[in-house]
């Protein structure tokens, strides 16, 4: 299952006793209002100052109690001894018996009275302390079952309630529905507007979800990050779950007013049903998560009911994630380099670095099968870092060895580009490898750049200030408006290979390709054609003065050593 990383609050502050009590009286409501920090500290097992003080008081009271008990024991022993002495004295000296009886009796009574008073005080204190300890422990156990940020039941409590609902469903022959919810593009909001806004958005989302559910038996829980799970404990028909999902989608879509921000956020929902899609809590959660993944893939802002064929995809996806993890940890990634060629002279002007995954003796795995997976599970960030630093390192090495590779182009996924610290990461790689920034070109797709135009523009300007070149990959396939070409500092347009492929037999494609070349020229942009495979395609591009190209006609992507050998021969 995907996990996302959000930062909880900071350290706790000491709170007045009244606040603590009110939280204990109404833990649920209080948790919604209470500082997340206190809860976080409690959950982390830290003792707050209050608890430490209460525990110290409790220890003090216990010590006093022990002392009083010891005193009482001593007094009783003294009493026994004295009465034995008295009996002895009475037997031995009957004339002194009266005096012997009065003296010890008077001392014992005072002693006992004092001890008794101390015992009462200590008992009252111990009782008070025990109550406080019990309250603290109730609070701790509440915290252990609820989410500190939203006050909703957490993963553990949800699991417990789901298991109960399944048991009841089994007994009464009823359906149970489980909905896995994920806020679309939440990470982006969190990264761009900060964690405080992100936290408030999550609280707002939690409140809306809760308000949507009318039955007491229903549960809304927060799984962590931007993931929520809704449990509908009594569902008559499959359609009921769909109706609720639609209600949740509508309610969430209204703007969230967070400080000065008006935030629009949508949900992706996956639904699994008991007994149709799973007989136990674990399977139901897994299948709802899988269905949610499909909702995301199908455009987000929608819901999907689980179907059994989704499982095959899920297995492939999970094994893809595992392979990627392994590849990243065990040096299983490798770069191939495809030459870029000057179409008039045939000279190599640069190369595009393309990543592959190595799995033992098996054939290399191509990026079309794992880049998507990496984007969805967050591994694209470490993967992209590795690609960038390896490509820059290798290029610097070639240049030092006297091989003029020209420019190296590296693909950047939108997730990486919009992630925190991308610009700083590029700067650090250039510093570490010593590669001159003008040697590096970053390729982004149109749709990736258009995801959020204001931050995009800022990052692009930062890259330009560094001296890095920017290329639009797959140009012509992504975005309908061309106005961004004026506002973004772009250097190169790469004509998508689908247009180049059909040059041979499609007049429309010819028109598109020649139009892109002409537009690039008038905007003073560099134009490269991708996927050149035939002499006819090359001839058309040359006739229309396309400056550069790459494709199987010249070379397939090559391992580093083969690419170096090619450079040496040209
Ligand atoms: N049919 C045909 N194909 C040709 C020809 N010439 C080159 N190609 C292939 O076309 C793709 C060009 O890369 P792309 O458009 O950036 O498309 C890339 C790029 O979007 C992505 N990718 C590759 N490496 C990386 C990477 O390191 N990071 C990221 N984020 N994406 C990458 O995966 C896509 C596919 O990469 P590859 O499988 O290596 O596929 C490469 C290349 O091998 C040709 O003449 N005919």
Coordinates of C-alpha atoms and ligand atoms in Angstrom, one line a residue:
X1 CA 0.0 0.0 0.0
X2 CA 1.2 3.5 -0.7
X3 CA 2.3 5.5 2.2
X4 CA 2.7 9.2 2.3
X5 CA 4.8 11.3 4.5
X6 CA 3.3 14.2 6.4
X7 CA 4.9 16.1 9.2
X8 CA 3.0 16.0 12.5
X9 CA 3.1 18.9 15.0
X10 CA 5.8 20.0 17.3
X11 CA 6.5 19.4 21.0
X12 CA 3.8 19.7 23.6
X13 CA 3.3 22.5 26.0
X14 CA 2.1 22.1 29.6
X15 CA -1.6 22.6 29.8
X16 CA -3.8 23.7 32.7
X17 CA -5.6 21.0 34.7
X18 CA -9.0 22.2 33.5
X19 CA -8.1 21.7 29.8
X20 CA -6.8 18.3 30.6
X21 CA -10.0 17.4 32.4
X22 CA -12.2 18.7 29.6
X23 CA -10.3 16.6 27.2
X24 CA -10.9 13.6 29.3
X25 CA -14.6 14.3 29.6
X26 CA -15.0 14.6 25.8
X27 CA -12.0 13.1 24.3
X28 CA -13.3 13.0 20.7
X29 CA -14.3 16.7 20.6
X30 CA -11.2 17.6 22.6
X31 CA -8.9 15.8 20.3
X32 CA -10.2 17.9 17.4
X33 CA -9.4 21.1 19.3
X34 CA -6.5 20.0 21.4
X35 CA -3.0 20.9 20.1
X36 CA -1.7 18.2 17.9
X37 CA 1.6 18.6 19.6
X38 CA 0.4 17.3 22.9
X39 CA -1.2 14.3 21.4
X40 CA 1.9 13.6 19.3
X41 CA 4.1 13.7 22.3
X42 CA 1.7 11.4 24.3
X43 CA 1.5 9.0 21.4
X44 CA 5.3 9.0 21.0
X45 CA 5.4 7.7 24.6
X46 CA 6.9 10.9 26.0
X47 CA 5.9 11.9 29.4
X48 CA 4.5 15.4 29.6
X49 CA 5.5 17.7 32.4
X50 CA 2.1 17.1 34.0
X51 CA 2.4 13.4 33.9
X52 CA 5.8 13.5 35.3
X53 CA 4.6 15.7 38.2
X54 CA 1.6 13.5 38.8
X55 CA 3.7 10.4 38.8
X56 CA 6.1 12.0 41.2
X57 CA 3.1 12.9 43.5
X58 CA 1.9 9.3 43.2
X59 CA 5.3 8.0 44.1
X60 CA 5.5 10.4 47.1
X61 CA 2.0 9.3 48.3
X62 CA 3.0 5.6 47.9
X63 CA 6.2 6.2 49.9
X64 CA 4.2 7.9 52.6
X65 CA 1.7 5.1 52.6
X66 CA 4.5 2.6 52.9
X67 CA 6.0 4.6 55.8
X68 CA 2.7 4.7 57.6
X69 CA 2.2 1.0 57.1
X70 CA 5.7 0.4 58.5
X71 CA 4.9 2.6 61.5
X72 CA 1.7 0.7 62.1
X73 CA 3.5 -2.6 61.9
X74 CA 6.1 -1.3 64.3
X75 CA 3.4 0.1 66.7
X76 CA 1.6 -3.3 66.6
X77 CA 4.8 -5.1 67.3
X78 CA 5.6 -2.7 70.1
X79 CA 2.1 -3.2 71.5
X80 CA 2.5 -7.0 71.4
X81 CA 5.9 -6.8 73.1
X82 CA 4.6 -4.4 75.7
X83 CA 1.5 -6.6 76.5
X84 CA 3.8 -9.6 76.8
X85 CA 6.1 -7.6 79.0
X86 CA 3.0 -6.5 81.0
X87 CA 1.9 -10.1 81.4
X88 CA 5.3 -11.0 82.5
X89 CA 5.5 -8.0 84.9
X90 CA 2.0 -8.7 86.2
X91 CA 3.1 -12.2 87.0
X92 CA 6.4 -11.2 88.5
X93 CA 5.5 -7.9 90.1
X94 CA 1.8 -7.7 90.7
X95 CA 2.3 -4.5 92.8
X96 CA 3.7 -2.6 89.9
X97 CA 1.1 -3.8 87.4
X98 CA -1.1 -0.7 87.5
X99 CA 1.7 1.7 86.5
X100 CA 2.9 -0.8 83.8
X101 CA -0.6 -0.9 82.3
X102 CA -1.1 2.9 82.1
X103 CA 2.2 4.1 80.6
X104 CA 2.5 1.9 77.5
X105 CA -1.2 2.1 76.8
X106 CA -1.2 5.9 76.7
X107 CA 1.8 6.0 74.2
X108 CA 0.2 3.4 71.9
X109 CA -3.1 5.3 71.6
X110 CA -1.5 8.6 70.6
X111 CA 0.8 6.8 68.2
X112 CA -2.1 5.0 66.6
X113 CA -4.2 8.1 66.3
X114 CA -1.5 10.0 64.6
X115 CA -0.7 7.1 62.3
X116 CA -4.4 6.7 61.5
X117 CA -4.7 10.4 60.5
X118 CA -1.7 10.1 58.3
X119 CA -3.1 7.0 56.8
X120 CA -6.4 8.8 55.9
X121 CA -4.5 11.7 54.3
X122 CA -2.3 9.4 52.4
X123 CA -5.2 7.3 51.2
X124 CA -7.1 10.3 50.0
X125 CA -4.0 11.5 48.1
X126 CA -3.4 8.1 46.7
X127 CA -7.0 7.9 45.5
X128 CA -6.7 11.3 43.8
X129 CA -3.5 10.3 42.1
X130 CA -4.9 7.0 41.0
X131 CA -7.8 8.8 39.4
X132 CA -5.5 11.1 37.6
X133 CA -3.4 8.2 36.4
X134 CA -6.5 6.4 35.2
X135 CA -7.6 9.5 33.3
X136 CA -4.2 9.9 31.8
X137 CA -4.2 6.2 30.8
X138 CA -7.7 6.7 29.3
X139 CA -6.5 9.6 27.3
X140 CA -3.5 7.7 26.1
X141 CA -5.6 4.8 24.9
X142 CA -7.9 7.3 23.2
X143 CA -4.9 8.8 21.4
X144 CA -3.7 5.4 20.4
X145 CA -6.9 4.8 18.5
X146 CA -7.4 8.3 17.0
X147 CA -5.7 10.4 14.5
X148 CA -3.9 13.3 16.2
X149 CA -4.7 15.8 13.5
X150 CA -8.3 15.3 12.7
X151 CA -9.6 13.4 15.7
X152 CA -10.9 10.7 13.5
X153 CA -10.5 7.0 14.3
X154 CA -7.1 5.8 13.1
X155 CA -6.0 2.8 11.1
X156 CA -6.1 0.5 14.2
X157 CA -9.6 1.5 15.3
X158 CA -10.9 1.2 11.7
X159 CA -9.5 -2.3 11.4
X160 CA -11.2 -3.2 14.7
X161 CA -14.6 -1.8 13.6
X162 CA -14.3 -3.4 10.1
X163 CA -13.7 -6.8 11.7
X164 CA -16.7 -6.2 13.9
X165 CA -18.9 -5.1 11.0
X166 CA -17.8 -8.2 8.9
X167 CA -18.7 -10.4 11.9
X168 CA -22.1 -8.7 12.2
X169 CA -22.6 -8.8 8.4
X170 CA -21.9 -12.5 8.4
X171 CA -24.4 -13.1 11.2
X172 CA -27.2 -11.0 9.7
X173 CA -26.5 -11.7 6.0
X174 CA -25.7 -8.0 5.3
X175 CA -23.2 -6.3 3.1
X176 CA -20.4 -4.1 4.4
X177 CA -18.8 -1.4 2.2
X178 CA -15.3 -0.1 2.5
X179 CA -14.2 3.0 0.7
X180 CA -10.5 4.0 0.3
X181 CA -10.2 7.7 -0.3
X182 CA -7.3 9.8 -1.5
X183 CA -7.1 13.5 -2.0
X184 CA -6.0 14.2 -5.5
X185 CA -2.7 16.3 -5.8
X186 CA -2.6 16.9 -2.1
X187 CA 1.2 16.5 -2.1
X188 CA 1.4 19.4 -4.4
X189 CA -0.7 21.7 -2.1
X190 CA 1.4 20.5 0.9
X191 CA 4.7 21.2 -0.9
X192 CA 3.7 24.5 -2.4
X193 CA 1.6 26.1 0.3
X194 CA 3.3 24.5 3.3
X195 CA 2.4 21.8 5.9
X196 CA 0.3 24.2 8.0
X197 CA -2.1 24.8 5.1
X198 CA -1.9 21.1 4.2
X199 CA -2.9 20.1 7.8
X200 CA -5.9 22.5 7.8
X201 CA -7.0 21.1 4.4
X202 CA -6.9 17.6 5.9
X203 CA -9.0 18.8 8.9
X204 CA -11.5 20.5 6.6
X205 CA -11.7 17.3 4.4
X206 CA -12.2 15.2 7.6
X207 CA -15.1 17.4 8.8
X208 CA -16.8 17.2 5.5
X209 CA -16.5 13.5 5.2
X210 CA -17.9 13.1 8.7
X211 CA -20.8 15.4 8.0
X212 CA -21.7 13.3 5.0
X213 CA -22.4 10.1 7.0
X214 CA -25.6 9.9 8.9
X215 CA -25.6 6.5 10.5
X216 CA -24.0 5.9 13.8
X217 CA -22.5 2.6 12.6
X218 CA -20.6 4.3 9.8
X219 CA -16.9 5.2 10.4
X220 CA -14.7 7.8 8.8
X221 CA -11.0 7.1 9.6
X222 CA -7.7 8.7 8.6
X223 CA -5.2 6.1 7.4
X224 CA -2.3 8.6 7.3
X225 CA -1.2 11.3 4.9
X226 CA -4.0 12.3 2.6
X227 CA -5.7 8.9 2.8
X228 CA -9.1 8.3 4.5
X229 CA -11.2 5.2 4.8
X230 CA -15.0 5.2 5.1
X231 CA -16.7 2.1 6.5
X232 CA -20.4 1.7 5.8
X233 CA -21.3 -1.1 8.3
X234 CA -24.8 -1.8 6.9
X235 CA -25.3 -1.7 3.2
X236 CA -28.4 -3.1 1.6
X237 CA -27.5 -2.9 -2.0
X238 CA -24.2 -2.4 -4.0
X239 CA -25.7 0.8 -5.3
X240 CA -25.8 2.3 -1.7
X241 CA -22.0 2.5 -1.6
X242 CA -22.0 4.2 -5.1
X243 CA -24.5 6.8 -3.9
X244 CA -22.4 7.6 -0.9
X245 CA -19.3 7.8 -3.0
X246 CA -21.0 10.3 -5.3
X247 CA -22.1 12.3 -2.2
X248 CA -18.5 12.4 -0.9
X249 CA -17.2 13.5 -4.2
X250 CA -19.7 16.4 -4.5
X251 CA -19.1 17.5 -0.9
X252 CA -15.4 17.5 -1.2
X253 CA -15.4 19.5 -4.5
X254 CA -16.7 22.8 -3.0
X255 CA -13.8 25.1 -2.3
X256 CA -12.0 24.8 1.0
X257 CA -11.3 28.2 2.6
X258 CA -8.0 27.9 4.4
X259 CA -6.6 31.3 5.5
X260 CA -6.3 33.4 2.4
X261 CA -6.5 30.4 0.1
X262 CA -9.5 29.0 -1.7
X263 CA -8.5 25.5 -2.3
X264 CA -10.1 23.1 -4.8
X265 CA -9.5 19.4 -4.1
X266 CA -11.0 16.3 -5.5
X267 CA -11.2 12.7 -4.3
X268 CA -10.3 9.4 -5.8
X269 CA -12.4 6.6 -4.2
X270 CA -12.0 2.8 -4.4
X271 CA -14.8 0.6 -3.0
X272 CA -14.8 -3.0 -1.9
X273 CA -17.7 -4.9 -0.5
X274 CA -18.1 -7.7 1.9
X275 CA -18.8 -10.5 1.1
X276 CA -18.4 -9.9 -2.7
X277 CA -14.8 -8.6 -2.8
X278 CA -13.3 -9.9 0.5
X279 CA -14.1 -12.1 3.5
X280 CA -11.7 -10.4 5.9
X281 CA -10.6 -6.9 6.9
X282 CA -7.2 -7.2 5.3
X283 CA -8.5 -8.2 1.9
X284 CA -11.2 -5.6 1.9
X285 CA -8.7 -2.8 2.6
X286 CA -6.3 -4.1 0.0
X287 CA -9.0 -4.4 -2.7
X288 CA -10.5 -0.9 -1.9
X289 CA -7.0 0.5 -2.2
X290 CA -6.6 -1.3 -5.5
X291 CA -9.9 0.1 -6.8
X292 CA -8.8 3.6 -5.6
X293 CA -5.6 3.3 -7.6
X294 CA -7.8 2.6 -10.7
X295 CA -9.9 5.6 -9.9
X296 CA -6.7 7.7 -9.9
X297 CA -5.6 6.2 -13.2
X298 CA -8.9 6.9 -14.7
X299 CA -8.6 10.6 -14.3
X300 CA -9.1 11.2 -10.5
X301 CA -12.1 12.9 -9.0
X302 CA -14.1 9.7 -9.4
X303 CA -14.8 6.4 -7.8
X304 CA -14.3 2.8 -8.9
X305 CA -15.9 -0.4 -7.5
X306 CA -13.4 -3.2 -7.1
X307 CA -13.4 -5.9 -9.8
X308 CA -11.4 -9.1 -9.7
X309 CA -9.4 -8.3 -12.8
X310 CA -8.0 -5.3 -10.9
X311 CA -6.1 -7.7 -8.8
X312 CA -3.9 -8.8 -11.7
X313 CA -2.9 -5.2 -12.3
X314 CA -2.3 -4.8 -8.6
X315 CA 0.0 -7.7 -8.4
X316 CA 2.0 -6.4 -11.4
X317 CA 2.1 -3.0 -9.8
X318 CA 3.3 -4.3 -6.5
X319 CA 5.9 -6.5 -8.1
X320 CA 7.0 -3.4 -10.2
X321 CA 7.4 -1.4 -7.0
X322 CA 9.4 -4.1 -5.4
X323 CA 11.7 -4.4 -8.4
X324 CA 12.2 -0.7 -8.4
X325 CA 13.1 -0.6 -4.8
X326 CA 15.6 -3.4 -5.3
X327 CA 17.0 -1.7 -8.4
X328 CA 17.5 1.5 -6.5
X329 CA 19.1 -0.2 -3.5
X330 CA 21.2 -2.7 -5.5
X331 CA 22.6 -0.7 -8.4
X332 CA 20.1 -2.3 -10.8
X333 CA 19.5 0.9 -12.9
X334 CA 21.5 1.5 -16.0
X335 CA 21.6 4.4 -18.6
X336 CA 21.6 4.1 -22.3
X337 CA 22.5 7.0 -24.5
X338 CA 20.8 7.8 -27.8
X339 CA 22.8 10.2 -30.1
X340 CA 21.3 13.4 -31.3
X341 CA 22.4 14.2 -34.8
X342 CA 22.8 17.4 -36.9
X343 CA 20.5 16.6 -39.8
X344 CA 22.5 18.6 -42.3
X345 CA 26.0 17.3 -41.4
X346 CA 25.3 14.0 -39.6
X347 CA 27.5 15.1 -36.7
X348 CA 26.6 14.0 -33.2
X349 CA 25.4 17.1 -31.2
X350 CA 24.5 15.4 -28.0
X351 CA 22.7 12.4 -26.4
X352 CA 19.6 11.6 -24.6
X353 CA 20.0 9.5 -21.4
X354 CA 17.4 6.8 -21.1
X355 CA 17.0 4.7 -18.1
X356 CA 16.7 0.9 -18.0
X357 CA 16.2 -1.6 -15.2
X358 CA 18.5 -4.6 -15.0
X359 CA 17.1 -7.8 -13.4
X360 CA 19.8 -10.5 -13.2
X361 CA 20.3 -12.2 -16.5
X362 CA 16.9 -11.2 -17.8
X363 CA 16.5 -8.7 -20.7
X364 CA 16.6 -5.1 -19.7
X365 CA 13.3 -3.6 -18.6
X366 CA 12.2 -0.4 -20.5
X367 CA 11.0 2.7 -18.8
X368 CA 7.5 2.5 -20.3
X369 CA 6.8 -0.3 -17.8
X370 CA 8.2 1.3 -14.7
X371 CA 8.3 5.1 -14.9
X372 CA 4.6 5.2 -14.4
X373 CA 4.8 2.9 -11.4
X374 CA 7.7 5.0 -10.0
X375 CA 5.6 8.1 -10.4
X376 CA 2.6 6.6 -8.6
X377 CA 4.6 5.2 -5.6
X378 CA 6.9 8.2 -5.2
X379 CA 10.1 6.3 -6.3
X380 CA 10.4 8.6 -9.3
X381 CA 12.2 11.1 -7.1
X382 CA 15.2 8.9 -6.0
X383 CA 15.1 7.3 -9.5
X384 CA 15.3 10.8 -11.2
X385 CA 18.1 11.8 -8.8
X386 CA 20.1 8.8 -9.8
X387 CA 19.5 9.3 -13.5
X388 CA 20.5 13.0 -13.3
X389 CA 23.7 12.4 -11.3
X390 CA 24.8 9.4 -13.3
X391 CA 24.2 11.2 -16.6
X392 CA 26.1 14.3 -15.4
X393 CA 28.9 12.2 -14.0
X394 CA 29.3 10.1 -17.1
X395 CA 29.2 13.2 -19.4
X396 CA 31.8 15.0 -17.2
X397 CA 34.0 11.9 -17.4
X398 CA 33.7 11.7 -21.2
X399 CA 34.5 15.4 -21.6
X400 CA 37.6 15.0 -19.3
X401 CA 38.7 12.1 -21.5
X402 CA 38.5 14.4 -24.5
X403 CA 35.2 13.0 -26.0
X404 CA 33.0 15.9 -26.9
X405 CA 29.6 14.6 -26.4
X406 CA 28.0 18.0 -26.8
X407 CA 24.9 18.3 -24.6
X408 CA 23.4 15.6 -22.4
X409 CA 19.5 15.5 -22.2
X410 CA 17.8 14.0 -19.2
X411 CA 14.1 13.3 -18.9
X412 CA 12.4 14.9 -15.9
X413 CA 9.0 13.7 -14.7
X414 CA 6.4 16.2 -13.6
X415 CA 6.3 14.6 -10.1
X416 CA 10.0 15.3 -9.7
X417 CA 9.9 18.7 -11.2
X418 CA 7.1 19.9 -8.9
X419 CA 8.6 18.1 -5.9
X420 CA 10.3 20.0 -3.1
X421 CA 14.0 20.9 -3.7
X422 CA 14.1 20.0 -7.4
X423 CA 16.1 23.1 -8.4
X424 CA 18.5 22.7 -5.4
X425 CA 19.0 19.1 -6.4
X426 CA 20.0 20.0 -9.9
X427 CA 22.4 22.6 -8.6
X428 CA 23.9 20.1 -6.2
X429 CA 24.4 17.5 -8.9
X430 CA 26.2 20.0 -11.2
X431 CA 28.4 21.1 -8.3
X432 CA 29.2 17.5 -7.3
X433 CA 30.0 16.3 -10.9
X434 CA 31.6 19.5 -12.1
X435 CA 29.6 19.5 -15.3
X436 CA 29.1 22.9 -16.9
X437 CA 25.4 23.7 -16.7
X438 CA 25.2 24.6 -20.4
X439 CA 26.0 21.0 -21.1
X440 CA 22.8 19.8 -19.5
X441 CA 19.4 19.9 -21.1
X442 CA 16.3 18.9 -19.1
X443 CA 13.4 17.4 -21.1
X444 CA 9.9 18.0 -19.8
X445 CA 6.5 17.1 -21.3
X446 CA 4.0 19.9 -22.1
X447 CA 1.4 18.5 -19.7
X448 CA 4.1 18.2 -16.9
X449 CA 5.0 21.9 -17.3
X450 CA 1.4 23.0 -17.4
X451 CA 0.4 21.3 -14.1
X452 CA 0.9 24.5 -12.1
X453 CA 2.0 27.4 -14.1
X454 CA 3.2 29.9 -11.5
X455 CA 5.6 27.6 -9.6
X456 CA 6.7 26.1 -13.0
X457 CA 7.7 29.4 -14.3
X458 CA 9.7 30.1 -11.1
X459 CA 11.6 26.8 -11.3
X460 CA 12.3 27.2 -15.0
X461 CA 13.7 30.7 -14.4
X462 CA 15.9 29.2 -11.6
X463 CA 17.2 26.6 -14.0
X464 CA 17.8 29.2 -16.7
X465 CA 19.7 31.3 -14.1
X466 CA 21.9 28.2 -13.4
X467 CA 22.5 28.0 -17.2
X468 CA 20.6 24.7 -17.8
X469 CA 18.7 24.3 -21.1
X470 CA 15.0 23.3 -21.2
X471 CA 13.4 21.2 -23.9
X472 CA 9.7 20.4 -24.4
X473 CA 9.5 16.6 -25.0
X474 CA 6.7 15.0 -27.1
X475 CA 5.8 18.4 -28.5
X476 CA 2.4 18.6 -30.1
X477 CA 0.7 15.8 -28.0
X478 CA 0.1 17.4 -24.7
X479 CA -1.4 20.9 -24.4
X480 CA -3.8 22.8 -26.6
X481 CA -2.6 26.3 -25.8
X482 CA 0.7 27.5 -27.2
X483 CA 0.8 30.7 -25.2
X484 CA 3.1 29.1 -22.6
X485 CA 5.8 29.1 -25.3
X486 CA 6.0 32.9 -24.8
X487 CA 5.9 32.9 -21.0
X488 CA 8.2 30.0 -20.2
X489 CA 12.0 30.2 -20.9
X490 CA 12.2 27.3 -23.3
X491 CA 15.1 26.5 -25.6
X492 CA 14.1 23.4 -27.6
X493 CA 11.0 21.7 -29.0
X494 CA 11.2 18.0 -29.6
X495 CA 8.7 16.9 -32.3
X496 CA 6.9 13.9 -31.0
X497 CA 7.8 10.7 -32.8
X498 CA 4.1 9.9 -33.6
X499 CA 4.1 12.8 -36.1
X500 CA 7.5 11.8 -37.5
X501 CA 6.4 8.2 -37.9
X502 CA 3.5 9.1 -40.1
X503 CA 5.4 11.5 -42.3
X504 CA 5.8 8.7 -44.9
X505 CA 2.1 8.3 -45.5
X506 CA 0.1 11.1 -43.8
X507 CA -0.3 14.5 -45.3
X508 CA -1.7 15.9 -42.0
X509 CA 1.4 14.7 -40.1
X510 CA 3.6 16.3 -42.7
X511 CA 1.7 19.6 -42.2
X512 CA 2.0 19.4 -38.5
X513 CA 5.8 18.6 -38.6
X514 CA 6.5 21.5 -41.0
X515 CA 4.3 23.8 -39.0
X516 CA 6.2 23.0 -35.8
X517 CA 9.6 23.5 -37.5
X518 CA 8.4 26.9 -38.9
X519 CA 7.0 28.0 -35.5
X520 CA 10.2 27.0 -33.7
X521 CA 12.2 29.0 -36.2
X522 CA 10.1 32.1 -35.8
X523 CA 10.1 31.8 -31.9
X524 CA 13.9 31.3 -32.2
X525 CA 13.7 27.8 -30.6
X526 CA 15.8 24.8 -31.4
X527 CA 13.8 22.0 -33.1
X528 CA 14.6 18.3 -32.8
X529 CA 12.7 15.5 -34.5
X530 CA 12.3 12.3 -32.5
X531 CA 11.9 8.7 -33.9
X532 CA 13.5 9.1 -37.3
X533 CA 13.5 5.6 -38.8
X534 CA 13.5 5.9 -42.6
X535 CA 15.4 7.8 -45.2
X536 CA 12.1 9.3 -46.4
X537 CA 11.5 10.8 -43.0
X538 CA 15.0 12.2 -42.9
X539 CA 14.6 13.7 -46.4
X540 CA 11.4 15.4 -45.4
X541 CA 12.9 16.9 -42.3
X542 CA 16.0 18.0 -44.1
X543 CA 13.9 19.6 -46.8
X544 CA 12.1 21.6 -44.1
X545 CA 15.3 22.6 -42.4
X546 CA 14.8 20.7 -39.1
X547 CA 18.1 21.3 -37.3
X548 CA 18.5 18.0 -35.4
X549 CA 17.0 14.6 -35.0
X550 CA 17.4 11.2 -33.3
X551 CA 16.0 7.8 -34.1
X552 CA 16.8 4.3 -35.0
X553 CA 17.8 5.4 -38.5
X554 CA 21.0 6.8 -36.9
X555 CA 21.3 4.8 -33.7
X556 CA 19.3 3.0 -31.1
X557 CA 20.0 4.0 -27.5
X558 CA 23.5 2.6 -26.6
X559 CA 25.2 1.4 -23.4
X560 CA 27.8 3.9 -22.2
X561 CA 30.8 2.1 -23.5
X562 CA 29.3 1.6 -27.0
X563 CA 28.3 5.3 -27.1
X564 CA 31.9 6.3 -26.1
X565 CA 33.2 4.0 -28.9
X566 CA 30.8 5.7 -31.4
X567 CA 32.0 9.2 -30.3
X568 CA 35.6 8.1 -30.9
X569 CA 34.8 7.0 -34.5
X570 CA 33.0 10.2 -35.5
Ligands
LIG1 N1 9.9 3.5 -32.2 C1 11.0 4.2 -32.0 N2 11.4 4.6 -30.8 C2 12.5 5.4 -30.7 C3 13.2 5.8 -31.8 N3 14.3 6.5 -31.3 C4 14.2 6.5 -30.0 N4 13.1 5.9 -29.6 C5 12.6 5.7 -28.2 O1 11.8 6.7 -28.0 C6 11.9 7.1 -26.6 C7 12.4 8.5 -26.6 O2 12.4 9.0 -25.3 P1 11.2 9.9 -24.7 O3 10.3 10.4 -25.8 O4 11.8 10.9 -23.9 O5 10.3 8.9 -23.9 C8 10.9 8.3 -22.8 C9 10.7 9.1 -21.5 O6 9.5 9.7 -21.5 C10 10.7 8.0 -20.5 N5 12.0 7.9 -19.9 C11 13.1 7.3 -20.3 N6 14.1 7.5 -19.4 C12 13.7 8.2 -18.4 C13 14.2 8.8 -17.2 O7 15.4 8.7 -16.9 N7 13.4 9.5 -16.4 C14 12.1 9.7 -16.8 N8 11.3 10.5 -16.0 N9 11.5 9.2 -17.9 C15 12.3 8.5 -18.7 O8 10.4 6.8 -21.1 C16 10.1 7.0 -22.4 C17 10.5 5.8 -23.3 O9 11.9 5.6 -23.2 P2 12.5 4.5 -24.1 O10 11.7 3.2 -24.0 O11 13.9 4.5 -23.8 O12 12.2 5.0 -25.5 C18 12.9 6.2 -26.0 C19 13.7 5.7 -27.2 O13 14.3 4.5 -27.1 C20 12.8 5.3 -33.1 O14 13.4 5.6 -34.1 N10 11.7 4.6 -33.1

